[in-house]
Amino acid sequence: MKITVIGTGYVGLVTGVVLSDLGHQVTCLDIDKQKINLLKQGISPIYEPGLEELINKNIQRQLISFTIDKQEAFSTAEVIFIAVGTPQSEQGAADLSYVEQAVKDIASTVDHDVIVVMKSTVPIGTGDWVENTLHSHKSSNINFYIVSNPEFLREGFALQDSYNGDRIVIGAQEEHAGNTVQALFNGLKVPVIRTNRRSAEMIKYASNAFLAVKISYINEIANLCEKLDVNVLEVADGMGADRRIGRSFLNPGIGYGGSCFPKDTEAIAYLGREHNAPLTIVESTIKANQRQRELFFEKVIDYFGGVLKGKTIGLLGLAFKPNTDDLREAPSLYLIEQLKRHGATVKAYDPIVKHLEECVDSIEEATQAVDAILLVTEWKEFVNLDIEDTKIFDGRYVLKPQGMYSIL
Ligand code: NAD
């Protein structure tokens, strides 16, 4: 089918590339000229294992193209995916301004029947709003069918998750539109769950919030384990062996970051407050997550007797998790800010992120002639770190299973 994807970020680009790889004719539209210029040359603007190869393969097959021209992108599209950002607004709600702009663009440009698929994570009822907006703009008797198809990929495993994910959720009000969207994914080994549109929107938020709860839960258990001289990793293994609980997302550390969990927990908590159905567990999760990075920093400053001025701190890992270059809401940014505010010099190394002024070129540079080392992201490069004479604060429990704040 002829598909247009609006937004070539982590989700839109992966969606476009995977759909082209399945044989569809895909046009990727973005407002960012620089991204589109890179993509036209077969260069991926984001780091995602295997993605660049797949972009080039499908450029050669002439199944994918990139443009900033709306007219060109929409003129023959049968299905349009919206995959623009939905960041956090000041009040905590999802900021829908990019989605609104994308919808306006569709309304002003599309002159034929089309299925609009919402891939962006959006508050419950957004699909209804899109439907009303498009229908009120339509010039003659054009039909728009709005389908929710939330994305569950993990950055760093985006292709793996697209081809072998746990589920594809398709929320549609019209069965034929849901069937068409489902057929787009034929060829993927992923079970499909069909729901109505609002349920699909809620599944995404409820899932992300639940995973965040799991992380904050094990982090608080870890803090207690540390006080009681208990190895939390053994506890996590013991808990995780229970199939009702599961081992994944029971990895203690300095808390979650990234472009999804922080904003999605805030957005669903906001919805709970707005509709007088408070999500107290999610509210606590958000607080516990913030506290976790503060606690880590307090351990560091306490070790230096409250004085960081004149100290040099090596930071290992900047991305919010391994295998991505994404820095959004990364705990590393909070730590750098705090360390510098207290007068420390920071030497940071990350295998992929290289553009911050604190970046140095090698693990050695970040770990030699420093007063302490903070392990912030569990890249595999750091797992076998062999350093004897410098204090390491292991924020991810990868070096010494005994504890996050182990003194080496
Ligand atoms: P992103 O910020 O990486 O990419 C968004 C892209 O949309 C940018 O390239 C931007 O230039 C473009 N854009 C904005 N407005 C546009 C417009 N009017 N026309 C064309 N392009 C436009 O965002 P992302 O991380 O890919 O996230 C997109 C959505 O998917 C969000 O709602 C997010 O919550 C959700 N999501 C993200 C992930 C993830 O791991 N990143 C996973 C699941 C769901």
Tab-separated table of C-alpha atoms and ligand atoms in Angstrom:
chain	number	residue	atom	x	y	z
A	1	MET	CA	0.000	0.000	0.000
A	2	LYS	CA	0.995	3.640	-0.285
A	3	ILE	CA	1.858	4.862	3.175
A	4	THR	CA	3.040	8.197	4.521
A	5	VAL	CA	4.637	8.497	7.949
A	6	ILE	CA	4.666	11.944	9.569
A	7	GLY	CA	7.750	12.316	11.763
A	8	THR	CA	11.078	10.557	11.276
A	9	GLY	CA	12.066	10.227	14.934
A	10	TYR	CA	12.735	6.985	16.780
A	11	VAL	CA	9.208	5.718	16.153
A	12	GLY	CA	8.307	7.218	12.772
A	13	LEU	CA	11.543	6.258	11.075
A	14	VAL	CA	11.482	2.696	12.365
A	15	THR	CA	7.802	2.358	11.388
A	16	GLY	CA	8.474	3.674	7.885
A	17	VAL	CA	11.517	1.502	7.350
A	18	VAL	CA	9.820	-1.670	8.607
A	19	LEU	CA	6.708	-1.069	6.483
A	20	SER	CA	8.871	-0.491	3.397
A	21	ASP	CA	10.766	-3.658	4.191
A	22	LEU	CA	7.421	-5.477	4.206
A	23	GLY	CA	6.938	-4.278	0.632
A	24	HIS	CA	4.830	-1.149	1.040
A	25	GLN	CA	5.573	2.096	-0.753
A	26	VAL	CA	6.521	4.463	2.062
A	27	THR	CA	7.069	8.220	2.120
A	28	CYS	CA	8.527	9.681	5.299
A	29	LEU	CA	7.703	13.315	5.975
A	30	ASP	CA	9.446	15.583	8.458
A	31	ILE	CA	9.711	19.317	9.063
A	32	ASP	CA	13.387	18.922	9.966
A	33	LYS	CA	15.314	19.563	6.715
A	34	GLN	CA	18.580	18.347	8.160
A	35	LYS	CA	17.116	14.949	9.077
A	36	ILE	CA	15.523	14.547	5.669
A	37	ASN	CA	18.783	15.485	3.894
A	38	LEU	CA	20.683	12.873	5.881
A	39	LEU	CA	18.021	10.248	5.230
A	40	LYS	CA	18.053	10.950	1.498
A	41	GLN	CA	21.750	10.076	1.579
A	42	GLY	CA	21.001	6.867	3.456
A	43	ILE	CA	22.346	8.193	6.765
A	44	SER	CA	20.280	7.543	9.879
A	45	PRO	CA	19.929	10.647	12.077
A	46	ILE	CA	19.476	8.387	15.121
A	47	TYR	CA	21.526	5.498	16.446
A	48	GLU	CA	19.524	2.297	16.316
A	49	PRO	CA	21.237	-1.048	15.634
A	50	GLY	CA	20.606	-2.289	12.065
A	51	LEU	CA	18.459	0.679	11.046
A	52	GLU	CA	20.840	2.356	8.610
A	53	GLU	CA	21.363	-0.886	6.679
A	54	LEU	CA	17.614	-1.329	6.327
A	55	ILE	CA	17.138	2.294	5.213
A	56	ASN	CA	19.695	1.802	2.447
A	57	LYS	CA	18.293	-1.560	1.408
A	58	ASN	CA	14.848	-0.060	0.895
A	59	ILE	CA	16.093	3.136	-0.750
A	60	GLN	CA	17.723	0.821	-3.311
A	61	ARG	CA	14.492	-1.156	-3.705
A	62	GLN	CA	12.794	2.237	-4.250
A	63	LEU	CA	10.301	1.423	-1.516
A	64	ILE	CA	11.125	4.323	0.790
A	65	SER	CA	11.641	8.025	0.183
A	66	PHE	CA	12.030	11.095	2.366
A	67	THR	CA	10.600	14.569	1.951
A	68	ILE	CA	9.677	17.822	3.650
A	69	ASP	CA	6.989	18.484	1.033
A	70	LYS	CA	3.484	17.799	2.413
A	71	GLN	CA	1.854	17.851	-0.994
A	72	GLU	CA	4.240	15.221	-2.288
A	73	ALA	CA	3.858	13.153	0.887
A	74	PHE	CA	0.069	13.142	0.987
A	75	SER	CA	-1.009	13.230	-2.677
A	76	THR	CA	-1.365	9.472	-3.156
A	77	ALA	CA	-1.220	8.179	0.437
A	78	GLU	CA	-3.794	5.523	1.334
A	79	VAL	CA	-2.687	5.352	4.956
A	80	ILE	CA	-1.046	8.161	6.951
A	81	PHE	CA	0.754	7.398	10.200
A	82	ILE	CA	1.232	10.206	12.725
A	83	ALA	CA	4.443	9.608	14.681
A	84	VAL	CA	5.367	13.069	15.922
A	85	GLY	CA	6.514	13.828	19.467
A	86	THR	CA	4.085	14.236	22.378
A	87	PRO	CA	6.344	15.762	25.031
A	88	GLN	CA	5.346	16.818	28.509
A	89	SER	CA	3.646	20.166	28.964
A	90	GLU	CA	4.257	22.352	32.011
A	91	GLN	CA	1.238	20.951	33.848
A	92	GLY	CA	2.379	17.370	33.218
A	93	ALA	CA	-0.215	16.646	30.523
A	94	ALA	CA	0.860	15.517	27.063
A	95	ASP	CA	1.664	18.467	24.793
A	96	LEU	CA	-0.345	17.763	21.663
A	97	SER	CA	0.827	20.748	19.618
A	98	TYR	CA	2.855	18.609	17.170
A	99	VAL	CA	-0.063	16.238	16.726
A	100	GLU	CA	-2.399	19.185	16.172
A	101	GLN	CA	-0.094	20.595	13.518
A	102	ALA	CA	0.145	17.220	11.769
A	103	VAL	CA	-3.652	16.931	11.776
A	104	LYS	CA	-3.991	20.471	10.381
A	105	ASP	CA	-1.497	19.548	7.664
A	106	ILE	CA	-3.572	16.511	6.727
A	107	ALA	CA	-6.788	18.543	6.785
A	108	SER	CA	-5.411	21.241	4.524
A	109	THR	CA	-3.653	18.964	2.046
A	110	VAL	CA	-5.387	15.594	1.685
A	111	ASP	CA	-8.135	15.529	-0.952
A	112	HIS	CA	-9.100	11.853	-0.955
A	113	ASP	CA	-10.269	9.128	1.460
A	114	VAL	CA	-7.537	8.108	3.822
A	115	ILE	CA	-6.905	6.102	6.994
A	116	VAL	CA	-5.047	8.104	9.640
A	117	VAL	CA	-3.154	5.952	12.139
A	118	MET	CA	-2.063	7.466	15.443
A	119	LYS	CA	1.291	5.982	16.463
A	120	SER	CA	2.215	8.788	18.824
A	121	THR	CA	1.361	8.186	22.480
A	122	VAL	CA	-1.693	10.366	23.046
A	123	PRO	CA	-4.252	10.867	25.821
A	124	ILE	CA	-7.445	8.875	25.740
A	125	GLY	CA	-9.954	10.567	23.455
A	126	THR	CA	-7.379	12.124	21.122
A	127	GLY	CA	-8.539	9.854	18.294
A	128	ASP	CA	-12.073	11.227	18.713
A	129	TRP	CA	-10.700	14.756	18.558
A	130	VAL	CA	-8.703	13.965	15.390
A	131	GLU	CA	-11.819	12.489	13.798
A	132	ASN	CA	-13.934	15.566	14.595
A	133	THR	CA	-11.221	17.964	13.474
A	134	LEU	CA	-10.618	16.251	10.143
A	135	HIS	CA	-14.312	15.910	9.415
A	136	SER	CA	-15.009	19.534	10.217
A	137	HIS	CA	-12.235	20.591	7.815
A	138	LYS	CA	-13.087	18.310	4.949
A	139	SER	CA	-13.937	20.180	1.810
A	140	SER	CA	-16.372	17.803	0.134
A	141	ASN	CA	-17.241	14.227	0.941
A	142	ILE	CA	-13.801	12.921	1.838
A	143	ASN	CA	-13.733	10.154	4.455
A	144	PHE	CA	-11.129	9.959	7.177
A	145	TYR	CA	-10.896	6.821	9.324
A	146	ILE	CA	-8.892	7.257	12.508
A	147	VAL	CA	-7.132	4.220	13.973
A	148	SER	CA	-4.998	4.002	17.105
A	149	ASN	CA	-1.872	1.861	16.804
A	150	PRO	CA	0.356	2.672	19.780
A	151	GLU	CA	4.025	1.823	19.602
A	152	PHE	CA	5.768	-0.471	22.096
A	153	LEU	CA	9.300	-0.629	20.675
A	154	ARG	CA	12.288	-0.207	22.954
A	155	GLU	CA	15.022	2.114	21.749
A	156	GLY	CA	18.128	0.045	21.123
A	157	PHE	CA	15.970	-2.966	20.153
A	158	ALA	CA	13.588	-1.162	17.839
A	159	LEU	CA	13.905	-3.488	14.855
A	160	GLN	CA	13.933	-6.633	16.938
A	161	ASP	CA	10.783	-5.425	18.705
A	162	SER	CA	9.081	-4.499	15.435
A	163	TYR	CA	9.660	-7.934	13.910
A	164	ASN	CA	9.211	-10.023	17.065
A	165	GLY	CA	7.305	-7.840	19.534
A	166	ASP	CA	4.807	-9.093	22.097
A	167	ARG	CA	1.781	-7.536	20.427
A	168	ILE	CA	0.471	-5.075	17.877
A	169	VAL	CA	-2.517	-3.165	19.245
A	170	ILE	CA	-5.007	-1.837	16.726
A	171	GLY	CA	-7.872	0.263	18.043
A	172	ALA	CA	-10.479	1.092	15.445
A	173	GLN	CA	-14.087	2.190	15.377
A	174	GLU	CA	-14.648	0.936	11.806
A	175	GLU	CA	-13.789	-2.717	11.269
A	176	HIS	CA	-12.634	-2.269	7.666
A	177	ALA	CA	-10.137	0.430	8.706
A	178	GLY	CA	-8.786	-1.835	11.465
A	179	ASN	CA	-8.530	-4.705	8.955
A	180	THR	CA	-6.565	-2.548	6.503
A	181	VAL	CA	-4.110	-1.462	9.196
A	182	GLN	CA	-3.759	-5.039	10.444
A	183	ALA	CA	-3.002	-6.233	6.908
A	184	LEU	CA	-0.126	-3.727	6.665
A	185	PHE	CA	1.727	-5.756	9.267
A	186	ASN	CA	1.264	-9.143	7.567
A	187	GLY	CA	4.666	-10.754	7.560
A	188	LEU	CA	5.575	-9.782	11.122
A	189	LYS	CA	5.605	-12.536	13.731
A	190	VAL	CA	3.642	-10.490	16.237
A	191	PRO	CA	0.214	-11.263	17.717
A	192	VAL	CA	-2.426	-8.644	16.939
A	193	ILE	CA	-4.877	-7.370	19.531
A	194	ARG	CA	-7.953	-5.576	18.203
A	195	THR	CA	-9.746	-3.120	20.468
A	196	ASN	CA	-11.747	0.037	20.175
A	197	ARG	CA	-9.803	3.254	19.817
A	198	ARG	CA	-9.958	4.484	23.393
A	199	SER	CA	-8.854	1.120	24.798
A	200	ALA	CA	-5.829	1.144	22.493
A	201	GLU	CA	-4.895	4.621	23.675
A	202	MET	CA	-5.205	3.504	27.304
A	203	ILE	CA	-3.248	0.253	26.788
A	204	LYS	CA	-0.174	2.293	25.895
A	205	TYR	CA	-0.271	4.572	28.940
A	206	ALA	CA	-1.305	1.819	31.351
A	207	SER	CA	1.559	-0.400	30.116
A	208	ASN	CA	4.251	2.256	30.404
A	209	ALA	CA	3.056	3.352	33.828
A	210	PHE	CA	3.070	-0.260	35.034
A	211	LEU	CA	6.666	-0.787	33.866
A	212	ALA	CA	7.690	2.423	35.624
A	213	VAL	CA	5.995	1.180	38.805
A	214	LYS	CA	8.009	-2.034	38.601
A	215	ILE	CA	11.260	-0.068	38.303
A	216	SER	CA	10.506	2.244	41.229
A	217	TYR	CA	9.344	-0.717	43.292
A	218	ILE	CA	12.611	-2.627	42.907
A	219	ASN	CA	14.570	0.599	43.490
A	220	GLU	CA	12.905	1.143	46.838
A	221	ILE	CA	13.391	-2.532	47.718
A	222	ALA	CA	17.074	-2.062	46.766
A	223	ASN	CA	17.405	0.924	49.089
A	224	LEU	CA	16.029	-1.166	51.939
A	225	CYS	CA	18.232	-4.140	50.990
A	226	GLU	CA	21.270	-1.912	51.213
A	227	LYS	CA	20.401	-0.924	54.783
A	228	LEU	CA	19.759	-4.543	55.757
A	229	ASP	CA	22.839	-5.975	54.048
A	230	VAL	CA	20.788	-7.955	51.544
A	231	ASN	CA	21.825	-8.591	47.940
A	232	VAL	CA	18.967	-7.106	45.935
A	233	LEU	CA	19.959	-8.949	42.756
A	234	GLU	CA	19.380	-12.265	44.490
A	235	VAL	CA	16.067	-10.879	45.674
A	236	ALA	CA	15.138	-9.786	42.139
A	237	ASP	CA	16.019	-13.245	40.781
A	238	GLY	CA	13.988	-14.913	43.501
A	239	MET	CA	11.012	-12.658	42.911
A	240	GLY	CA	11.301	-12.810	39.138
A	241	ALA	CA	11.176	-16.622	39.098
A	242	ASP	CA	7.512	-16.264	40.011
A	243	ARG	CA	5.745	-16.127	36.652
A	244	ARG	CA	3.111	-13.812	38.091
A	245	ILE	CA	5.890	-11.273	38.726
A	246	GLY	CA	8.528	-11.897	36.020
A	247	ARG	CA	12.215	-10.907	36.186
A	248	SER	CA	12.198	-8.121	33.614
A	249	PHE	CA	12.117	-4.532	34.833
A	250	LEU	CA	13.361	-5.636	38.240
A	251	ASN	CA	16.825	-4.192	37.676
A	252	PRO	CA	17.642	-1.726	40.436
A	253	GLY	CA	19.547	1.462	39.718
A	254	ILE	CA	19.318	5.218	39.617
A	255	GLY	CA	15.895	5.231	38.018
A	256	TYR	CA	14.290	5.453	34.641
A	257	GLY	CA	14.747	8.247	32.116
A	258	GLY	CA	14.203	8.526	28.396
A	259	SER	CA	11.561	10.044	26.217
A	260	CYS	CA	8.688	7.824	27.347
A	261	PHE	CA	8.391	6.729	30.986
A	262	PRO	CA	8.874	10.171	32.581
A	263	LYS	CA	6.360	11.949	30.361
A	264	ASP	CA	3.902	9.062	30.053
A	265	THR	CA	3.669	8.534	33.820
A	266	GLU	CA	3.117	12.275	34.230
A	267	ALA	CA	0.483	12.305	31.488
A	268	ILE	CA	-1.561	9.403	32.881
A	269	ALA	CA	-1.273	10.805	36.416
A	270	TYR	CA	-2.570	14.099	35.039
A	271	LEU	CA	-5.519	12.298	33.427
A	272	GLY	CA	-6.254	10.625	36.768
A	273	ARG	CA	-6.325	13.975	38.570
A	274	GLU	CA	-8.349	15.595	35.811
A	275	HIS	CA	-11.008	12.905	35.942
A	276	ASN	CA	-11.026	12.528	39.714
A	277	ALA	CA	-9.695	8.981	39.560
A	278	PRO	CA	-6.287	9.544	41.161
A	279	LEU	CA	-3.474	7.165	40.242
A	280	THR	CA	-1.729	7.252	43.598
A	281	ILE	CA	0.618	4.384	42.750
A	282	VAL	CA	1.817	6.168	39.610
A	283	GLU	CA	2.163	9.464	41.501
A	284	SER	CA	4.384	7.703	44.075
A	285	THR	CA	6.376	6.033	41.324
A	286	ILE	CA	7.219	9.403	39.810
A	287	LYS	CA	8.394	10.741	43.178
A	288	ALA	CA	10.401	7.602	43.944
A	289	ASN	CA	12.095	7.825	40.572
A	290	GLN	CA	13.160	11.428	41.112
A	291	ARG	CA	14.343	10.580	44.616
A	292	GLN	CA	16.512	7.740	43.311
A	293	ARG	CA	18.846	9.974	41.306
A	294	GLU	CA	18.989	12.493	44.152
A	295	LEU	CA	19.910	9.708	46.550
A	296	PHE	CA	22.726	8.643	44.255
A	297	PHE	CA	24.107	12.157	44.087
A	298	GLU	CA	23.853	12.502	47.885
A	299	LYS	CA	25.995	9.356	48.246
A	300	VAL	CA	28.632	10.946	46.040
A	301	ILE	CA	28.719	14.287	47.808
A	302	ASP	CA	28.655	12.623	51.249
A	303	TYR	CA	31.704	10.575	50.288
A	304	PHE	CA	33.588	13.828	49.709
A	305	GLY	CA	32.422	15.291	53.024
A	306	GLY	CA	30.011	17.643	51.281
A	307	VAL	CA	32.700	19.331	49.174
A	308	LEU	CA	33.003	18.618	45.470
A	309	LYS	CA	34.865	21.796	44.546
A	310	GLY	CA	38.156	20.917	42.870
A	311	LYS	CA	37.227	17.240	42.423
A	312	THR	CA	37.262	15.516	39.061
A	313	ILE	CA	34.515	12.981	38.497
A	314	GLY	CA	34.517	10.389	35.716
A	315	LEU	CA	31.085	9.567	34.379
A	316	LEU	CA	30.524	6.332	32.474
A	317	GLY	CA	27.474	6.411	30.251
A	318	LEU	CA	25.330	9.331	29.161
A	319	ALA	CA	22.456	7.826	27.168
A	320	PHE	CA	19.409	7.080	29.317
A	321	LYS	CA	20.007	3.375	28.662
A	322	PRO	CA	22.442	1.255	26.623
A	323	ASN	CA	22.255	0.886	22.827
A	324	THR	CA	20.736	4.274	22.161
A	325	ASP	CA	21.963	7.830	21.700
A	326	ASP	CA	18.835	9.237	23.366
A	327	LEU	CA	19.613	11.712	26.150
A	328	ARG	CA	16.065	12.808	26.885
A	329	GLU	CA	15.504	12.833	30.676
A	330	ALA	CA	18.712	10.857	31.151
A	331	PRO	CA	19.879	10.676	34.791
A	332	SER	CA	23.366	11.578	33.498
A	333	LEU	CA	22.186	15.106	32.682
A	334	TYR	CA	20.901	15.610	36.219
A	335	LEU	CA	24.191	14.304	37.636
A	336	ILE	CA	26.350	16.492	35.390
A	337	GLU	CA	24.331	19.534	36.358
A	338	GLN	CA	24.607	18.784	40.086
A	339	LEU	CA	28.302	17.931	39.940
A	340	LYS	CA	29.143	21.123	38.078
A	341	ARG	CA	26.912	23.232	40.293
A	342	HIS	CA	28.938	21.966	43.246
A	343	GLY	CA	32.233	22.862	41.580
A	344	ALA	CA	33.370	19.472	40.246
A	345	THR	CA	34.924	18.863	36.845
A	346	VAL	CA	33.215	16.116	34.854
A	347	LYS	CA	34.878	13.797	32.356
A	348	ALA	CA	32.167	11.736	30.690
A	349	TYR	CA	32.481	8.819	28.306
A	350	ASP	CA	29.692	7.193	26.324
A	351	PRO	CA	30.204	4.787	23.411
A	352	ILE	CA	27.684	6.677	21.243
A	353	VAL	CA	26.917	10.091	22.744
A	354	LYS	CA	29.888	12.334	21.952
A	355	HIS	CA	28.588	15.868	21.628
A	356	LEU	CA	28.401	17.151	25.221
A	357	GLU	CA	31.169	19.511	26.326
A	358	GLU	CA	31.989	17.082	29.183
A	359	CYS	CA	32.718	14.225	26.752
A	360	VAL	CA	36.146	12.596	26.580
A	361	ASP	CA	37.319	10.085	23.986
A	362	SER	CA	37.892	6.899	25.940
A	363	ILE	CA	36.976	4.914	29.038
A	364	GLU	CA	40.601	5.416	30.194
A	365	GLU	CA	40.320	9.194	30.004
A	366	ALA	CA	37.139	9.110	32.063
A	367	THR	CA	38.545	6.770	34.687
A	368	GLN	CA	42.190	7.821	35.112
A	369	ALA	CA	43.263	10.770	37.265
A	370	VAL	CA	39.758	11.199	38.645
A	371	ASP	CA	38.604	11.332	42.262
A	372	ALA	CA	35.633	9.033	41.718
A	373	ILE	CA	33.821	7.222	38.943
A	374	LEU	CA	30.063	7.187	38.488
A	375	LEU	CA	28.711	4.319	36.416
A	376	VAL	CA	25.478	5.741	35.053
A	377	THR	CA	24.515	3.637	32.003
A	378	GLU	CA	25.106	-0.115	31.872
A	379	TRP	CA	26.739	-0.262	28.421
A	380	LYS	CA	28.397	-3.654	28.003
A	381	GLU	CA	31.771	-1.876	27.643
A	382	PHE	CA	31.610	-1.008	31.338
A	383	VAL	CA	30.577	-4.372	32.729
A	384	ASN	CA	34.117	-5.726	32.952
A	385	LEU	CA	35.642	-2.526	34.229
A	386	ASP	CA	38.814	-3.395	36.094
A	387	ILE	CA	39.737	-0.496	38.324
A	388	GLU	CA	41.355	-1.057	41.680
A	389	ASP	CA	42.335	2.274	43.106
A	390	THR	CA	39.415	4.622	42.466
A	391	LYS	CA	36.103	4.814	44.213
A	392	ILE	CA	33.283	3.694	41.922
A	393	PHE	CA	29.645	4.497	42.468
A	394	ASP	CA	27.866	1.784	40.528
A	395	GLY	CA	24.519	3.301	39.662
A	396	ARG	CA	23.390	0.204	37.764
A	397	TYR	CA	24.532	-2.700	39.942
A	398	VAL	CA	26.687	-4.118	37.194
A	399	LEU	CA	30.085	-4.267	38.892
A	400	LYS	CA	29.481	-5.386	42.437
A	401	PRO	CA	26.260	-7.218	43.049
A	402	GLN	CA	26.416	-6.160	46.696
A	403	GLY	CA	25.280	-2.681	46.098
A	404	MET	CA	24.817	0.371	44.073
A	405	TYR	CA	27.101	2.474	46.196
A	406	SER	CA	29.906	-0.047	46.528
A	407	ILE	CA	33.282	1.281	47.487
A	408	LEU	CA	35.940	-0.341	45.353
B	1	NAD	P1	11.028	12.219	18.110
B	1	NAD	O1	11.028	13.514	18.797
B	1	NAD	O2	12.281	11.405	18.013
B	1	NAD	O3	10.523	12.418	16.598
B	1	NAD	C1	9.448	13.224	16.240
B	1	NAD	C2	9.697	13.729	14.814
B	1	NAD	O4	8.513	14.367	14.357
B	1	NAD	C3	10.806	14.760	14.716
B	1	NAD	O5	11.731	14.370	13.727
B	1	NAD	C4	10.074	16.056	14.320
B	1	NAD	O6	10.849	16.922	13.513
B	1	NAD	C5	8.891	15.504	13.564
B	1	NAD	N1	7.746	16.388	13.461
B	1	NAD	C6	7.158	17.157	14.397
B	1	NAD	N2	6.104	17.819	13.899
B	1	NAD	C7	6.005	17.468	12.585
B	1	NAD	C8	5.103	17.780	11.534
B	1	NAD	N3	4.077	18.618	11.704
B	1	NAD	N4	5.317	17.241	10.323
B	1	NAD	C9	6.334	16.395	10.115
B	1	NAD	N5	7.207	16.031	11.088
B	1	NAD	C10	7.050	16.555	12.315
B	1	NAD	O7	9.873	11.370	18.795
B	1	NAD	P2	9.797	9.776	19.019
B	1	NAD	O8	10.705	9.367	20.119
B	1	NAD	O9	9.883	9.086	17.703
B	1	NAD	O10	8.299	9.655	19.589
B	1	NAD	C11	7.173	9.842	18.756
B	1	NAD	C12	5.951	9.364	19.509
B	1	NAD	O11	6.037	7.962	19.762
B	1	NAD	C13	5.747	10.020	20.873
B	1	NAD	O12	4.387	10.185	21.114
B	1	NAD	C14	6.315	8.993	21.831
B	1	NAD	O13	5.734	9.071	23.110
B	1	NAD	C15	5.918	7.689	21.155
B	1	NAD	N6	6.790	6.550	21.474
B	1	NAD	C16	8.133	6.691	21.516
B	1	NAD	C17	8.928	5.580	21.784
B	1	NAD	C18	10.435	5.718	21.858
B	1	NAD	O14	11.071	4.766	22.291
B	1	NAD	N7	11.035	6.823	21.424
B	1	NAD	C19	8.350	4.331	22.007
B	1	NAD	C20	6.966	4.224	21.939
B	1	NAD	C21	6.183	5.339	21.670
